[in-house]
Amino acid sequence: MNYIFCFLILISIIAGVANGRASEVMTAMFDGCETAVKIALSLIGIMAFWLGTMRIAEKSGFVQILSKLLYPILKPLFKDLKKDSPALGDITMSISANALGLANAATPIGLKVMKELQEDNPSKDTATDSMCMFLGMNTAGFQIIPATVIAILAGLGASNPERIILPTLIVTALAFLTAIITALIFRKLWNKKEAE
Amino acid sequence: MYEMISALILPLMIAIIFIAGIIKKVPVYEEFVEGAKDGFKVSVTIIPYLVALIVAISMFRASGALDWLAGSLGFILDKFSIPADILPIMVTRSLSGSATLGLFSELASAHGANSFAAFMGAIMVGSSETTFYVLSVYFGSVGIKKFKYAILTGLVADAMGIVLAIWAARVFFPASSVL
């Protein structure tokens, strides 16, 4: 991020001077500051409402309901887990919390999963197949309602920002599936290579 | 058809959550307020990130540097009707969540919140997760140094997400339907 940020700022100034648009660049700087605060202010209301609602969802046990649904689907994907390992239950909880957009709840559960997986790990500095699968799912970012993005669109005056829910859900679900398939393929390739 | 479904998802979900809250005897009002405080905190804590990224990308656009970039990639961008401003989002999507939100906000305010560019950006950002951050925090927490194929898996899924977002934007928002 450091490089990207410096790159953007420095290239802008160099390009601005080279194109004779130095004053436009400075105007953009001041306008940008104003836009940032405006967007953040318009976010406050919607984010407060949404996180308030999601807190009710959390307390009503939605994470547990969703993880019950996901459990049989995810079970066959974590073959190298021991039978009595508590990790699988926590894996589904973590994925479910993420799907509901409850990042605050998802991270501690996710870290607990890593700890549980690490206990059964024969070589402590190397990732296990289950870890790769779990983090693959995690980084695919499956989410049912993209609340922050909707809030930003609404704050900037979009006429019906909820139009993005369905396409986003399709994209995020397919990316999630891609992560699972990719992890399965790499697992085969990797373990073959190691066996040789 | 999909507009109707989209319009129903949100109100239905909110209704179900509140009904479930009552059935499970959750102190709905108190918990709502507790959660809303978090929402307030999140919005305020991202201000510095928004300022950094929105300023940087506004300057980048005003200087004409974005036009250079778009010019050199013009052929590919045109072919898939990808707005040039989406490019920085593709880069930061796997790196930083707040940076991506900043870039997206700038895009949506520059092009208008009802523009095709804003919709494509929204889908791309809404389906993203900061791969490198997740991997470093989770693996770091238990001292794993060899990630095996975890990074590759994350990157393949990210690339797929970008391609799918472009596809979905074009399918769901054909140019004519966007104001």
Coordinates of N, CA and C in Angstrom, one line a residue, chain B residues 49-124:
Chain B
Y49 N -8.4 7.0 6.0 CA -8.1 6.2 4.8 C -8.8 6.8 3.6
L50 N -10.1 7.2 3.8 CA -10.8 7.8 2.7 C -10.1 9.0 2.2
V51 N -9.7 9.9 3.1 CA -9.0 11.1 2.7 C -7.7 10.8 1.9
A52 N -6.9 9.8 2.4 CA -5.7 9.5 1.7 C -6.0 9.0 0.3
L53 N -6.9 8.1 0.1 CA -7.1 7.5 -1.2 C -7.9 8.3 -2.1
I54 N -8.9 9.0 -1.6 CA -9.7 9.9 -2.5 C -8.9 11.0 -3.0
V55 N -8.1 11.6 -2.1 CA -7.2 12.7 -2.6 C -6.2 12.2 -3.6
A56 N -5.6 11.1 -3.3 CA -4.6 10.5 -4.3 C -5.2 10.3 -5.6
I57 N -6.3 9.6 -5.6 CA -6.9 9.3 -7.0 C -7.5 10.5 -7.7
S58 N -8.0 11.5 -6.9 CA -8.5 12.7 -7.5 C -7.4 13.4 -8.2
M59 N -6.2 13.5 -7.5 CA -5.0 14.1 -8.1 C -4.6 13.4 -9.4
F60 N -4.6 12.0 -9.2 CA -4.2 11.2 -10.3 C -5.0 11.4 -11.6
R61 N -6.3 11.6 -11.3 CA -7.2 11.8 -12.5 C -7.0 13.2 -13.0
A62 N -6.9 14.2 -12.2 CA -6.8 15.6 -12.6 C -5.5 15.9 -13.4
S63 N -4.4 15.1 -13.0 CA -3.1 15.4 -13.6 C -3.1 14.8 -15.0
G64 N -4.1 14.0 -15.4 CA -4.0 13.4 -16.8 C -3.3 12.1 -16.8
A65 N -2.8 11.7 -15.6 CA -2.0 10.4 -15.6 C -3.0 9.2 -15.8
L66 N -4.2 9.3 -15.3 CA -5.2 8.3 -15.5 C -5.5 8.1 -17.0
D67 N -5.5 9.2 -17.8 CA -5.7 9.2 -19.2 C -4.6 8.4 -19.9
W68 N -3.3 8.7 -19.5 CA -2.2 7.9 -20.0 C -2.4 6.4 -19.9
L69 N -2.7 6.1 -18.6 CA -2.9 4.7 -18.3 C -4.0 4.1 -19.2
A70 N -5.1 4.8 -19.2 CA -6.3 4.3 -20.0 C -5.9 4.2 -21.5
G71 N -5.1 5.2 -21.9 CA -4.7 5.2 -23.3 C -3.8 4.0 -23.7
S72 N -2.9 3.6 -22.8 CA -2.1 2.5 -23.1 C -2.8 1.2 -23.0
L73 N -3.9 1.1 -22.3 CA -4.6 -0.1 -22.1 C -6.0 0.0 -22.9
G74 N -6.1 1.1 -23.6 CA -7.4 1.4 -24.2 C -8.1 0.3 -25.0
F75 N -7.3 -0.5 -25.7 CA -7.8 -1.6 -26.5 C -8.6 -2.6 -25.7
I76 N -7.9 -3.1 -24.6 CA -8.5 -4.1 -23.8 C -9.8 -3.5 -23.1
L77 N -9.6 -2.3 -22.5 CA -10.6 -1.6 -21.8 C -11.9 -1.5 -22.6
D78 N -11.7 -1.0 -23.9 CA -12.8 -0.8 -24.8 C -13.6 -2.1 -25.1
K79 N -12.8 -3.1 -25.3 CA -13.3 -4.4 -25.8 C -14.3 -4.9 -24.7
F80 N -14.0 -4.8 -23.4 CA -14.8 -5.3 -22.4 C -15.6 -4.2 -21.7
S81 N -15.7 -3.0 -22.3 CA -16.3 -1.8 -21.7 C -16.0 -1.7 -20.2
I82 N -14.7 -1.7 -19.9 CA -14.3 -1.4 -18.5 C -13.9 0.0 -18.4
P83 N -14.5 0.8 -17.5 CA -14.0 2.2 -17.3 C -12.6 2.2 -16.7
A84 N -11.8 3.1 -17.2 CA -10.4 3.1 -16.7 C -10.2 3.3 -15.2
D85 N -11.2 4.0 -14.6 CA -11.1 4.2 -13.1 C -11.2 2.9 -12.3
I86 N -11.7 1.8 -13.0 CA -11.8 0.6 -12.2 C -10.4 0.0 -12.0
L87 N -9.4 0.3 -12.8 CA -8.1 -0.3 -12.8 C -7.5 -0.2 -11.4
P88 N -7.4 1.0 -10.7 CA -6.8 1.0 -9.4 C -7.5 0.1 -8.4
I89 N -8.9 0.0 -8.5 CA -9.6 -0.9 -7.6 C -9.2 -2.4 -7.8
M90 N -8.9 -2.8 -9.0 CA -8.5 -4.2 -9.2 C -7.2 -4.4 -8.5
V91 N -6.3 -3.4 -8.4 CA -5.0 -3.6 -7.8 C -5.2 -3.6 -6.2
T92 N -6.0 -2.7 -5.7 CA -6.0 -2.6 -4.2 C -7.0 -3.6 -3.6
R93 N -7.9 -4.2 -4.4 CA -8.9 -5.1 -3.9 C -8.4 -6.2 -3.0
S94 N -7.2 -6.8 -3.3 CA -6.7 -7.9 -2.5 C -5.8 -7.4 -1.4
L95 N -5.5 -6.1 -1.4 CA -4.5 -5.5 -0.5 C -5.1 -4.8 0.7
S96 N -6.1 -3.9 0.5 CA -6.6 -3.1 1.6 C -8.1 -2.8 1.4
G97 N -8.9 -3.1 2.4 CA -10.3 -2.9 2.3 C -10.6 -1.4 2.3
S98 N -10.0 -0.7 3.3 CA -10.4 0.8 3.4 C -9.9 1.5 2.1
A99 N -8.7 1.2 1.6 CA -8.2 1.8 0.4 C -9.2 1.6 -0.8
T100 N -9.6 0.4 -0.9 CA -10.6 0.0 -1.9 C -11.9 0.8 -1.8
L101 N -12.4 1.0 -0.6 CA -13.6 1.7 -0.4 C -13.3 3.2 -0.8
G102 N -12.1 3.7 -0.5 CA -11.8 5.1 -0.8 C -11.8 5.3 -2.3
L103 N -11.2 4.4 -3.0 CA -11.1 4.4 -4.5 C -12.5 4.3 -5.1
F104 N -13.3 3.4 -4.5 CA -14.6 3.2 -5.0 C -15.5 4.5 -4.8
S105 N -15.4 5.1 -3.6 CA -16.2 6.3 -3.3 C -15.8 7.4 -4.3
E106 N -14.5 7.5 -4.6 CA -14.1 8.6 -5.6 C -14.7 8.3 -7.0
L107 N -14.6 7.0 -7.4 CA -15.2 6.6 -8.7 C -16.6 6.9 -8.8
A108 N -17.4 6.6 -7.7 CA -18.8 6.8 -7.7 C -19.2 8.2 -7.7
S109 N -18.4 9.1 -7.0 CA -18.7 10.5 -6.9 C -18.3 11.2 -8.2
A110 N -17.2 10.7 -8.9 CA -16.8 11.4 -10.1 C -17.7 11.0 -11.3
H111 N -18.1 9.7 -11.3 CA -19.0 9.3 -12.5 C -20.5 9.4 -12.2
G112 N -20.8 9.6 -10.9 CA -22.2 9.6 -10.5 C -22.6 8.3 -10.0
A113 N -23.4 8.3 -8.9 CA -23.8 7.0 -8.3 C -24.7 6.1 -9.1
N114 N -25.3 6.7 -10.2 CA -26.1 5.8 -11.0 C -25.4 5.4 -12.3
S115 N -24.1 5.6 -12.4 CA -23.4 5.3 -13.6 C -23.0 3.9 -13.7
F116 N -22.7 3.4 -15.0 CA -22.3 2.1 -15.2 C -21.0 1.8 -14.4
A117 N -20.1 2.8 -14.4 CA -18.8 2.6 -13.8 C -19.0 2.4 -12.3
A118 N -19.9 3.1 -11.7 CA -20.2 2.9 -10.2 C -20.8 1.5 -10.0
F119 N -21.6 1.0 -10.8 CA -22.2 -0.3 -10.6 C -21.1 -1.4 -10.7
M120 N -20.3 -1.2 -11.8 CA -19.3 -2.3 -12.0 C -18.3 -2.2 -10.8
G121 N -18.0 -1.0 -10.3 CA -17.1 -0.9 -9.2 C -17.7 -1.5 -7.9
A122 N -19.0 -1.2 -7.8 CA -19.7 -1.7 -6.6 C -19.7 -3.2 -6.5
I123 N -19.9 -3.9 -7.6 CA -19.9 -5.4 -7.7 C -18.5 -5.9 -7.3
M124 N -17.5 -5.2 -7.9 CA -16.2 -5.6 -7.7 C -15.7 -5.5 -6.3

